[in-house]
Short mmCIF file of C-alpha atoms (C1' of nucleotides) in Angstrom, two decimals:
data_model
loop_
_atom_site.label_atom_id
_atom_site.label_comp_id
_atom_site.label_asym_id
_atom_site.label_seq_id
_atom_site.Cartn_x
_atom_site.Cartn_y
_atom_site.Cartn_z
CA UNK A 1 50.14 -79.36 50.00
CA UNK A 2 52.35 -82.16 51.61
CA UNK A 3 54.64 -80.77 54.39
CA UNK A 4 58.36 -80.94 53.04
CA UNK A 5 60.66 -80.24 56.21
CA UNK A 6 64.20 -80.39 55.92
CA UNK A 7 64.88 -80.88 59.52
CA UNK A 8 63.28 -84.20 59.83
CA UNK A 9 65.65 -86.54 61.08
CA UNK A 10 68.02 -87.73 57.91
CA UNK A 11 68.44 -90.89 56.53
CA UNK A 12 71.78 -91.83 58.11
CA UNK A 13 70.09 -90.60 61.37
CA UNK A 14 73.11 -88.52 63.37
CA UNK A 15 74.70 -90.04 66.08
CA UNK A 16 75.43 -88.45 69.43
CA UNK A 17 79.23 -88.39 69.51
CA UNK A 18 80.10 -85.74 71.98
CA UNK A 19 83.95 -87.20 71.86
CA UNK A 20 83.93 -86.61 67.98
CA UNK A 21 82.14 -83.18 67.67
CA UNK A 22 84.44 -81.99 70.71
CA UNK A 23 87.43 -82.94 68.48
CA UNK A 24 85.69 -81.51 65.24
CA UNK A 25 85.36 -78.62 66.81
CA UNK A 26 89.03 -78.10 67.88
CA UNK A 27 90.39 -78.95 64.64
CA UNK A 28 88.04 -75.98 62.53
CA UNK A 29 88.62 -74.02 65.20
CA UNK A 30 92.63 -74.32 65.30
CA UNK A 31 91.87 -73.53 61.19
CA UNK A 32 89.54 -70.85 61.75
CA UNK A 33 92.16 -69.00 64.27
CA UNK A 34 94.91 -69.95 61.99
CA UNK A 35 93.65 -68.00 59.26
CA UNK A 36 92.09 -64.89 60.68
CA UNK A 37 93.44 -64.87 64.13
CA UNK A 38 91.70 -64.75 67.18
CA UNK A 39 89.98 -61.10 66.77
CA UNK A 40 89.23 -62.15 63.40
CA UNK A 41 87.71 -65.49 63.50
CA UNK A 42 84.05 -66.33 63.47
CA UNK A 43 82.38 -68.57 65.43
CA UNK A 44 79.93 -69.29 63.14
CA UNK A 45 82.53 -70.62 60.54
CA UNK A 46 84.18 -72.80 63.27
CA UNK A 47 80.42 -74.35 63.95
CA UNK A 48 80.18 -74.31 60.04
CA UNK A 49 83.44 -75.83 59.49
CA UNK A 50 83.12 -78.32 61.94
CA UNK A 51 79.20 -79.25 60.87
CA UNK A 52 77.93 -78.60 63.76
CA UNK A 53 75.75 -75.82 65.53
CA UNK A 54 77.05 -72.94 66.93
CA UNK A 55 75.59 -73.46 70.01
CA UNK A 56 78.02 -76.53 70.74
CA UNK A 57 81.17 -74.37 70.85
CA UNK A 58 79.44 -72.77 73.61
CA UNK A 59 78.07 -76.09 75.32
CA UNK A 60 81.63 -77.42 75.12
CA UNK A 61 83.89 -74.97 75.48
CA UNK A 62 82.34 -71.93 76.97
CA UNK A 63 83.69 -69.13 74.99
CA UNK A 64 85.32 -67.54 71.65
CA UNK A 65 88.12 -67.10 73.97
CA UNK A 66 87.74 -70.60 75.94
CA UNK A 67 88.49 -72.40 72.73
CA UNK A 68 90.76 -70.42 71.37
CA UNK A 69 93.06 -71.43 74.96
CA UNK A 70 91.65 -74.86 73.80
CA UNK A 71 93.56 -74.89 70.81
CA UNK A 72 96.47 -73.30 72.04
CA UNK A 73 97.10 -76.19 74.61
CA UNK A 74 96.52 -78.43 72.40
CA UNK A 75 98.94 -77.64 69.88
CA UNK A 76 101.77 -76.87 73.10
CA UNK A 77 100.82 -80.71 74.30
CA UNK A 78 101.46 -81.68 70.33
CA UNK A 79 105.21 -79.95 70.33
CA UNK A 80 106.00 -81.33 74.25
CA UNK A 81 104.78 -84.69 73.31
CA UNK A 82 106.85 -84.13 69.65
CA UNK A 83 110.02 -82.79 71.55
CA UNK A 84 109.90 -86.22 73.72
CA UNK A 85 110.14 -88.46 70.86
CA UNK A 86 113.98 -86.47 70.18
CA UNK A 87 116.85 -89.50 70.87
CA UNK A 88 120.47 -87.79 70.84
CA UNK A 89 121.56 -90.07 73.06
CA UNK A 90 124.80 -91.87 71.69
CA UNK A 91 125.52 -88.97 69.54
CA UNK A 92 128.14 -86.37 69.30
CA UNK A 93 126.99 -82.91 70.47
CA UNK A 94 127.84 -81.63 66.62
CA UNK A 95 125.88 -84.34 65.00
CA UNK A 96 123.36 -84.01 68.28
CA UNK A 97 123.01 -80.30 67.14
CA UNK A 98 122.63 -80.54 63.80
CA UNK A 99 120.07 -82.85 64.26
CA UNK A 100 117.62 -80.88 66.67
CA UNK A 101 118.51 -77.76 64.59
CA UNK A 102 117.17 -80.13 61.48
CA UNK A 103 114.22 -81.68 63.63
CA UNK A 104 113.27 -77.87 64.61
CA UNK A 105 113.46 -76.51 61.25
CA UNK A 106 111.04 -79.76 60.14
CA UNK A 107 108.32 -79.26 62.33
CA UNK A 108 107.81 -75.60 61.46
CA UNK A 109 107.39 -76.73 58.06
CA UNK A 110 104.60 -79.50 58.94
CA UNK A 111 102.69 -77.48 61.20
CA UNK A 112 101.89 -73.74 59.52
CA UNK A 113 99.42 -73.41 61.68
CA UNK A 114 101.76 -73.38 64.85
CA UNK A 115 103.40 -70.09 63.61
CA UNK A 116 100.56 -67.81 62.92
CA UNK A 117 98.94 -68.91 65.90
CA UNK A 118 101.75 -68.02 67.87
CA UNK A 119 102.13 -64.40 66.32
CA UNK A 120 98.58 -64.20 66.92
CA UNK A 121 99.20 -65.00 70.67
CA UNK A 122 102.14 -62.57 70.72
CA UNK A 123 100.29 -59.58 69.44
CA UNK A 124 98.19 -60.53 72.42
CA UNK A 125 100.89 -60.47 74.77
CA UNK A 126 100.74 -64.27 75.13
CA UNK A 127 97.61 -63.47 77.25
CA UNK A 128 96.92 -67.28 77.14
CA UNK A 129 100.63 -68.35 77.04
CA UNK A 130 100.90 -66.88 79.97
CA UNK A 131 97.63 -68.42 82.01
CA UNK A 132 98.94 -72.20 79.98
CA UNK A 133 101.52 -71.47 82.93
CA UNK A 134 99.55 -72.60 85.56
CA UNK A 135 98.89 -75.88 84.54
CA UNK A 136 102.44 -76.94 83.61
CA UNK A 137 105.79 -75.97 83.13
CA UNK A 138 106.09 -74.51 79.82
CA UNK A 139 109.92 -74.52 79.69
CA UNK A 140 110.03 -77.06 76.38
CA UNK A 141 112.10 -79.50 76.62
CA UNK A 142 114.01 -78.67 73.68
CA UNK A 143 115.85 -75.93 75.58
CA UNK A 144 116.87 -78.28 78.25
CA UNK A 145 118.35 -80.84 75.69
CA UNK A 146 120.08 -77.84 74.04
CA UNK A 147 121.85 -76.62 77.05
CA UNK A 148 123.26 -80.50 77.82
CA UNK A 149 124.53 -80.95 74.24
CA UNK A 150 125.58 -76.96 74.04
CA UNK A 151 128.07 -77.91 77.50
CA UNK A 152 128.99 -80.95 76.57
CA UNK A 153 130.09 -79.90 73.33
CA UNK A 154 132.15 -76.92 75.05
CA UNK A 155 133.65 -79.55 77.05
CA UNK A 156 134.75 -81.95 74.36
CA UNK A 157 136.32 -79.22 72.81
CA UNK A 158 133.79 -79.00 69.94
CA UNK A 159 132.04 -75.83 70.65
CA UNK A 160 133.25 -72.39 71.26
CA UNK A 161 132.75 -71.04 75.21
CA UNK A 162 130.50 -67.93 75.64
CA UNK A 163 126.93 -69.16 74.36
CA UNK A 164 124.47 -69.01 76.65
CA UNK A 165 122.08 -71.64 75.77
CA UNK A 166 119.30 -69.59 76.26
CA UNK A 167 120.15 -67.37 73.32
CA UNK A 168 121.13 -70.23 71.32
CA UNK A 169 117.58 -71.60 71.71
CA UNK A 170 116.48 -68.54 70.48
CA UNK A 171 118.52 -67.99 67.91
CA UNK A 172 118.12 -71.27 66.54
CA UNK A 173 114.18 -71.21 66.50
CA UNK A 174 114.65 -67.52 64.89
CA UNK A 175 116.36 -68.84 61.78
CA UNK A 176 113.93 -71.28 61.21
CA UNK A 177 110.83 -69.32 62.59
CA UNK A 178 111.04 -65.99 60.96
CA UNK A 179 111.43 -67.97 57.51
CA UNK A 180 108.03 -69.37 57.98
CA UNK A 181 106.45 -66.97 60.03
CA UNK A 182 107.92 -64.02 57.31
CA UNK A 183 107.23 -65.81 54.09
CA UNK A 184 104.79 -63.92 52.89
CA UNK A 185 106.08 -60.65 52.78
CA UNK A 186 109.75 -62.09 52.23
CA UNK A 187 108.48 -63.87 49.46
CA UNK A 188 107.10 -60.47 47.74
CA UNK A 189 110.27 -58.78 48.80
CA UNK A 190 112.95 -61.46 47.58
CA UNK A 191 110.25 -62.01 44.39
CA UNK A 192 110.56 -65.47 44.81
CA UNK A 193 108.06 -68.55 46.00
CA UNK A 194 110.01 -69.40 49.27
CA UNK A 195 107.35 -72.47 49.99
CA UNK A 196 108.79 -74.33 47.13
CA UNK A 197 110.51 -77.53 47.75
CA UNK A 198 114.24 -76.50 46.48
CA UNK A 199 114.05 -73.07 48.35
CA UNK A 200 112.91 -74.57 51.33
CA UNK A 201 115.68 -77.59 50.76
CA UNK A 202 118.48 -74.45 50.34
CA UNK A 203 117.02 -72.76 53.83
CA UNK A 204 117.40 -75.64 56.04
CA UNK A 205 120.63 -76.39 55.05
CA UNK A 206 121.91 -73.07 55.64
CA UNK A 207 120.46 -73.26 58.58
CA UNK A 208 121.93 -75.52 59.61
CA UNK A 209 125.33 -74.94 58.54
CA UNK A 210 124.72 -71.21 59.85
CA UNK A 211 124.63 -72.19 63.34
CA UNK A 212 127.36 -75.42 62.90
CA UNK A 213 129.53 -72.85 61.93
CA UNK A 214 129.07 -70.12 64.34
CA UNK A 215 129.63 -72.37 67.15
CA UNK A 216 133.35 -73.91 65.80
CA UNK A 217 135.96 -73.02 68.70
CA UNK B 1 66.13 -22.63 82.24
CA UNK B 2 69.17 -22.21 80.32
CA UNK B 3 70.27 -23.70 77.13
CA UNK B 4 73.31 -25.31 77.91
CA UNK B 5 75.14 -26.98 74.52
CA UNK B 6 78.61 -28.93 74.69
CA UNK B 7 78.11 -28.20 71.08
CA UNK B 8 78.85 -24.46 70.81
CA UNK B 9 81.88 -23.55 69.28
CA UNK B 10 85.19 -24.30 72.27
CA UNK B 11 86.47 -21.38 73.92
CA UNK B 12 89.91 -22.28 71.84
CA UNK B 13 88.55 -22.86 68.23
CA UNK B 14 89.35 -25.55 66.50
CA UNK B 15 91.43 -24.66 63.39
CA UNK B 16 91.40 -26.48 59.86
CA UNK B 17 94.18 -27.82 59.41
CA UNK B 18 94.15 -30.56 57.08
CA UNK B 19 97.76 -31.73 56.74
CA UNK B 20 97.92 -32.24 60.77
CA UNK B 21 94.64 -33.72 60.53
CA UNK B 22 95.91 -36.49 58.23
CA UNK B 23 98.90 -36.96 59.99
CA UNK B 24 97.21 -37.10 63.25
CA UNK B 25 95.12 -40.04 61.99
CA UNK B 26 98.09 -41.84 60.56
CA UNK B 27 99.75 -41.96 63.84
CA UNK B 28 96.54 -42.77 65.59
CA UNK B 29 95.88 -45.33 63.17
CA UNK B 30 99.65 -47.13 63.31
CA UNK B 31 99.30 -47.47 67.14
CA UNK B 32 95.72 -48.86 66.80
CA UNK B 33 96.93 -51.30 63.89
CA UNK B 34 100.13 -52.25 65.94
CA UNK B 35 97.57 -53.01 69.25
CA UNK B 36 94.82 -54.57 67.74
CA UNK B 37 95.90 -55.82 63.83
CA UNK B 38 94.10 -55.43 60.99
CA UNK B 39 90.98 -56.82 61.73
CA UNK B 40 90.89 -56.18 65.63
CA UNK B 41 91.33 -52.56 64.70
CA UNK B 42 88.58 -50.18 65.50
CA UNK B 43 87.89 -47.34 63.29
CA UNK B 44 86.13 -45.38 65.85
CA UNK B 45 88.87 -45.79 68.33
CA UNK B 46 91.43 -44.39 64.99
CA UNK B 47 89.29 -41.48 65.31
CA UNK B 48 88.80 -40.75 69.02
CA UNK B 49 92.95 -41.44 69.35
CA UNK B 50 93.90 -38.68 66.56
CA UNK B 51 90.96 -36.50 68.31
CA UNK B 52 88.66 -35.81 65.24
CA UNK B 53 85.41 -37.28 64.01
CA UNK B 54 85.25 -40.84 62.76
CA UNK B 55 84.10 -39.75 59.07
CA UNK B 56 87.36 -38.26 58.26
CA UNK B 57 88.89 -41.58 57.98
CA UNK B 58 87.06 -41.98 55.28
CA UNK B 59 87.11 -38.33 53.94
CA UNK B 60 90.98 -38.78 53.79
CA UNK B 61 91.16 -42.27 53.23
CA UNK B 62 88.37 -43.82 51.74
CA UNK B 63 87.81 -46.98 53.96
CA UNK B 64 89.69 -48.98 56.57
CA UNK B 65 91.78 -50.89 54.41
CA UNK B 66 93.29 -48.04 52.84
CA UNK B 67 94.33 -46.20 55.95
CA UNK B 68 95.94 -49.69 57.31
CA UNK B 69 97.76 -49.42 53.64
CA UNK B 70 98.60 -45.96 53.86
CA UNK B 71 100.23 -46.57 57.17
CA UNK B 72 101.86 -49.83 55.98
CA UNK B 73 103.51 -47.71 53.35
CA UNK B 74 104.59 -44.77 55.56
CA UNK B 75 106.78 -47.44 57.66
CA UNK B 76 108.01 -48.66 54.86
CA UNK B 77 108.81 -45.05 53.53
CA UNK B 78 110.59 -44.70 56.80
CA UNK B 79 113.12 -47.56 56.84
CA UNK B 80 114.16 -47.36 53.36
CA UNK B 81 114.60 -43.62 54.22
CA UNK B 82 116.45 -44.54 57.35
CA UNK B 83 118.55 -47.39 55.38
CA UNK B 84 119.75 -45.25 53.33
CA UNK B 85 121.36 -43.37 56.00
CA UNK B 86 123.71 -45.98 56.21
CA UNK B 87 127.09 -45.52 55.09
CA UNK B 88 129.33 -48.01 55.57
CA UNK B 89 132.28 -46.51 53.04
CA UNK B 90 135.61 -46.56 54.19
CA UNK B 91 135.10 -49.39 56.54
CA UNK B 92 136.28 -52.86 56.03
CA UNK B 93 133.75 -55.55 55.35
CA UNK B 94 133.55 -56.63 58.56
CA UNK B 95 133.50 -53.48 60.31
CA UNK B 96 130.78 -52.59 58.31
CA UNK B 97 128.98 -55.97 58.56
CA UNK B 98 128.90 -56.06 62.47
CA UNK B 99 127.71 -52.30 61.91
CA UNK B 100 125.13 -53.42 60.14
CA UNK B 101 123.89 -56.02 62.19
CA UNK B 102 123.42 -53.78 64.98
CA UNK B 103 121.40 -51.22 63.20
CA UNK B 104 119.13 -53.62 62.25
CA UNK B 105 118.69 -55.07 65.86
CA UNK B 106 118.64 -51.06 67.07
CA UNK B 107 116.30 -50.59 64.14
CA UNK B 108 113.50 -52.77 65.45
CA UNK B 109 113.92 -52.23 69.06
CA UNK B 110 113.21 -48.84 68.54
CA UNK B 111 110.04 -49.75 66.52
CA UNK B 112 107.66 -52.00 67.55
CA UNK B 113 104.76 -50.73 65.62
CA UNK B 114 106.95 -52.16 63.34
CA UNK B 115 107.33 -55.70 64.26
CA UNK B 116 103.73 -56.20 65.07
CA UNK B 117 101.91 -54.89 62.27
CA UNK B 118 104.22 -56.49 60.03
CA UNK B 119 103.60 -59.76 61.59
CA UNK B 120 99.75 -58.90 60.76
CA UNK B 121 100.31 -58.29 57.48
CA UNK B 122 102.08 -61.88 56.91
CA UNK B 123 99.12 -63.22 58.17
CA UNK B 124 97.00 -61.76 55.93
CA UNK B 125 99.41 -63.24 53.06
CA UNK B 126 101.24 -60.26 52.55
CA UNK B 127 98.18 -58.46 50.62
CA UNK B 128 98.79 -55.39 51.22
CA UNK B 129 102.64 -55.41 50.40
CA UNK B 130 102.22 -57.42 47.41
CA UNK B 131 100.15 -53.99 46.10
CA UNK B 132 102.97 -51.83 47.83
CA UNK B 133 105.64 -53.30 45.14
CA UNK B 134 103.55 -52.19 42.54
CA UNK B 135 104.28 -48.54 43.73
CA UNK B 136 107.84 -49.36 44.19
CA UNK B 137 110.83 -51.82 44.34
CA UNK B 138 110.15 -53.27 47.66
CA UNK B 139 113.38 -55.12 47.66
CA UNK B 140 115.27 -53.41 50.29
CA UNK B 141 118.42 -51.09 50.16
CA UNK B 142 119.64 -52.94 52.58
CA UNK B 143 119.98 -56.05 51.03
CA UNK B 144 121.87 -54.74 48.59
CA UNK B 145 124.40 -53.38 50.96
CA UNK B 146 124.66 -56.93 52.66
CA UNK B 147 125.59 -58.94 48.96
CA UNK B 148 128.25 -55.86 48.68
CA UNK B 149 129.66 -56.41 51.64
CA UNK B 150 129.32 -60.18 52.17
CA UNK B 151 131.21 -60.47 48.54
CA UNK B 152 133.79 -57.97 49.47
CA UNK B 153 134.80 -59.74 52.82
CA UNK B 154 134.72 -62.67 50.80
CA UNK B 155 137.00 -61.54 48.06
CA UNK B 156 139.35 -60.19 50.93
CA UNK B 157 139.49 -63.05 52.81
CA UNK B 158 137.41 -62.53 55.70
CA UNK B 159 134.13 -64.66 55.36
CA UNK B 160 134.24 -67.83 54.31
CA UNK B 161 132.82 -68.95 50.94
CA UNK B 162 129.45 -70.11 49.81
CA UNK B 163 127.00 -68.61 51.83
CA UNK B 164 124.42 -66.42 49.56
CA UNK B 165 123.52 -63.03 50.64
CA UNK B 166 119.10 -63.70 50.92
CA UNK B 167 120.14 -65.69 53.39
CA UNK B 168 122.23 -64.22 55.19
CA UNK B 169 119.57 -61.11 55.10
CA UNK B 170 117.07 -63.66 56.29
CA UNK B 171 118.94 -65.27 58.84
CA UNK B 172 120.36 -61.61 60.52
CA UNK B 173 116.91 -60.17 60.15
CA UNK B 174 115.62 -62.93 61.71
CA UNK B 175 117.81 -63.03 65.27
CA UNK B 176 116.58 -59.74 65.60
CA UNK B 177 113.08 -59.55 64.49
CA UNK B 178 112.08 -62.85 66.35
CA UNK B 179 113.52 -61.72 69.45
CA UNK B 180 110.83 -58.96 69.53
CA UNK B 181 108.11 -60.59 67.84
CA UNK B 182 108.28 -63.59 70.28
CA UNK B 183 109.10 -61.46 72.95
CA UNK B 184 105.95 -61.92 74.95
CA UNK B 185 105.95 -66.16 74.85
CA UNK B 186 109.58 -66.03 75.33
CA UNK B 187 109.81 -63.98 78.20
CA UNK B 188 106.86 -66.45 79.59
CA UNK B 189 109.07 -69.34 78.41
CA UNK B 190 111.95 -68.37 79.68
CA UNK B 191 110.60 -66.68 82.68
CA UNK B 192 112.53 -63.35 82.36
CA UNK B 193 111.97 -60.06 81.05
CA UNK B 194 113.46 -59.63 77.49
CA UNK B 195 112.58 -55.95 77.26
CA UNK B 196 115.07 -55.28 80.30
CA UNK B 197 117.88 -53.17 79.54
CA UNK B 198 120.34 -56.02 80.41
CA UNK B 199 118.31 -58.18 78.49
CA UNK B 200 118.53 -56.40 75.30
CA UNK B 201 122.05 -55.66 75.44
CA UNK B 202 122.93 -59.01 76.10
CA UNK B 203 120.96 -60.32 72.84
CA UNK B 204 122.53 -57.29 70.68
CA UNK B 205 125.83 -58.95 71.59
CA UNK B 206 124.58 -62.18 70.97
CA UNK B 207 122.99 -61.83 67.66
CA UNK B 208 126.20 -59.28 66.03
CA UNK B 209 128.78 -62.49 67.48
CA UNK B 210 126.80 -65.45 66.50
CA UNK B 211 126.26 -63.66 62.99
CA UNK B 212 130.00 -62.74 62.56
CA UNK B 213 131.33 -66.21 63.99
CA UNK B 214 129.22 -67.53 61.45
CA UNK B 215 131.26 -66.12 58.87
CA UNK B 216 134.60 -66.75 59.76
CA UNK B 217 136.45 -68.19 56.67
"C1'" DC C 1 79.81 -9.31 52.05
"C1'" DC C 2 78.06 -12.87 49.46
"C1'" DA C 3 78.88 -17.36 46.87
"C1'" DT C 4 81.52 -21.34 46.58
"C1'" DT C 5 84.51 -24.83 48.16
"C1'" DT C 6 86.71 -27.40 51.74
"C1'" DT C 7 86.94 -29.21 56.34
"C1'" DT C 8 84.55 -30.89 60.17
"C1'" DC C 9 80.87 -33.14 62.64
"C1'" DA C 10 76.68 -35.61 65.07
"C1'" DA C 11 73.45 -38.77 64.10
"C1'" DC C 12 72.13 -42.55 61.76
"C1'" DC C 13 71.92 -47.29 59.31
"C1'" DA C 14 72.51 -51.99 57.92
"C1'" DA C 15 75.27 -55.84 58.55
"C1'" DG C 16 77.78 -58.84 61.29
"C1'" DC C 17 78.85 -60.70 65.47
"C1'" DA C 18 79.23 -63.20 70.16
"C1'" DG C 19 76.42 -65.18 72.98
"C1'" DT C 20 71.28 -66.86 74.66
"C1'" DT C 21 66.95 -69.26 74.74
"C1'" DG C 22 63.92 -72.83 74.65
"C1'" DA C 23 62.84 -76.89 72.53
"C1'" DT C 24 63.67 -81.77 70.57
"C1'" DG C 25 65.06 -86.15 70.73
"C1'" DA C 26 68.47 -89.65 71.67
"C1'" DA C 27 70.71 -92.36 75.34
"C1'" DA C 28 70.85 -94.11 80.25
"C1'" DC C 29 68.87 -96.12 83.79
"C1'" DA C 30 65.35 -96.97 87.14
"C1'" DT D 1 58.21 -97.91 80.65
"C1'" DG D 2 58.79 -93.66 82.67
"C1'" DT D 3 62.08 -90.37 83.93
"C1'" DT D 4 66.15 -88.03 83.82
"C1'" DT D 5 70.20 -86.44 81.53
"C1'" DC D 6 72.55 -84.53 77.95
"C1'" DA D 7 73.83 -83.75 72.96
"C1'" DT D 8 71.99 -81.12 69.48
"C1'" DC D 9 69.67 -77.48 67.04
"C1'" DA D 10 67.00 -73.22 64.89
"C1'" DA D 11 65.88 -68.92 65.93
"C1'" DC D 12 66.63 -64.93 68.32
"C1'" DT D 13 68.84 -60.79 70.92
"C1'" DG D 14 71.46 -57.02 71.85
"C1'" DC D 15 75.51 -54.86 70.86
"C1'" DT D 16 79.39 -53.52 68.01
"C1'" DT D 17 81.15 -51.78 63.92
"C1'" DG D 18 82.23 -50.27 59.19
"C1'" DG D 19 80.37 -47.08 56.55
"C1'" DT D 20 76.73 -43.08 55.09
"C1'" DT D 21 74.15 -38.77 55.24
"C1'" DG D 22 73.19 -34.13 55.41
"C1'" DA D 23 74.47 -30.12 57.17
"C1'" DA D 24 77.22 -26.57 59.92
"C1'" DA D 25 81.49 -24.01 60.26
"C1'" DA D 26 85.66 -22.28 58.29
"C1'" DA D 27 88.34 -20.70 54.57
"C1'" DT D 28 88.53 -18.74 49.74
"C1'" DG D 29 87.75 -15.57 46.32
"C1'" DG D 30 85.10 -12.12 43.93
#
DNA sequence: CCATTTTTCAACCAAGCAGTTGATGAAACA
DNA sequence: TGTTTCATCAACTGCTTGGTTGAAAAATGG
């Protein structure tokens, strides 16, 4: 009886890549976390999901736990690096605002992923949050640009006085985060599909116009 | 030598006592839910917390998933009890509004079981409170109370036009809810303790005037 | 007091899981 | 070409965990 082997090297014989299977690895992981949180995720479906073996998740990144803070830094890098790219410069603070409330707003739409990862982390009492500390200054940017335009528009007259711009920061992610974040149940609550495109159109624009409006002198 | 047994009936006998033995578990079960999720949750910690053996779980509940669903539906037992306390009568719309807002925000500071476990179960795609509207409308009493009063203040002049009442119920649950669900990366963020007594009293203030500026005709 | 039902429990099991081991073979470089 | 380094893998281990079993203790009811 000829000897049949399926681990004989394959045809398209595999490449070492240790860049690529890194990255592979991040990106079913961030999944794999995404869905089932960090308790609830499997190691062997991040291995699976990336193709890879299980063993490399250990090789690369040391831990369940160790790429889990992988993923975490990753996606804070992605939103830093994303809040850079923001240009208000030249514009009013109202147009200024409604713009970052807008850009806000549009990258909690593009990137589910971000919010139930971040629940997940605050269940967890931003255990990891807290260590990403160390390595940088995790103030985003996006508060900093709020509080400019936030004065500015006090000063020309355009705002009211009395917000701090640290609750207006949170405020502002709030209306946009909770929709996402609370979809699900809101959606079984409200008995309507709140991910489709003319409920999420109506959302952002009160959104919007929520905040616009509570700041008028 | 002695037979010495930790097993002999205690000096203070236990009692049956089934109600209290049910109820214990529930509570046991919330807290362990609230810490640890749905999945992160440990059945044998459910049991050691309430003080009884780990099988009556499942003599009273059948499996894990069903005590996680009988505690999802006691909370939500409790706050349409506790919104139905409300009684905003007599007051003008925006009296009653700014009441509202802060029983909401006093509502969830109070529970964080709450918060948490809710966030869980939007993770998990609402599942569980998709089968809880089967038992009941799920649609809040407190949304109804909001469209009454929104369209009142409205009709009398005192908030402007156009804005619907979902979400306006979004958008005030939100500054709340976020608050404490994000309370752990935004006190890292912001490098301050948002569970200090200032702290909160300074967002309730926050979240009833940014809500009510909003509205101004 | 005895039979029956209900409440409680310790001990156990099978499955699932994070993490380990030891080997293979491809690159790198001497 | 020989040696070293490192990416990759299958198979395994030991522990945790949801769930089961069979029986003792407490109430119930005649």
């Amino acid at each position: 009886m000829a000897e049949f082997s399926l681990n004989e090297p394959c045809a398209v014989p595999r490449r070492r890549d240790p860049a690529s299977t890194r990255r592979k690895l991040l990106v079913a992981a961030r999944r794999e976390f995404a869905r089932n949180g960090l308790a609830g995720a499997r190691v062997d479906e991040i291995a699976a999901q990336a193709g890879v073996n299980k063993q490399l998740v250990y090789h690369y990144f040391g831990d369940k736990n160790a790429i889990y803070f992988a993923v975490l830094k990753w996606m804070y890098d992605e939103i830093v690096q994303h809040e850079h790219t923001f240009n208000v410069d030249g514009l009013s603070p109202d147009k200024a605002l409604r713009k970052l409330v807008q850009s806000s707003f549009d990258y909690l739409e593009l990137h589910p992923d971000f919010v139930v990862i971040l629940n997940d982390e605050n269940r967890n009492d931003a255990a990891h949050v807290r260590n990403l500390a160390h390595f940088a200054d995790i103030r985003t940017p996006l508060l900093r640009i709020f509080s400019r335009t936030l004065s500015q528009g006090v000063r020309e007259g355009l705002f009211r006085k009395g917000v701090s711009p640290e609750q207006l920061y949170i405020s502002i992610t709030a209306l946009s985060y909770f929709y996402f974040s609370g979809m699900p149940t809101l959606s079984a609550i409200l008995g309507k599909d709140l991910r489709s495109k003319s409920a999420l159109r109506a959302r952002r624009k009160h959104v919007v116009d929520f905040v616009m409006q509570s700041l008028r002198p």
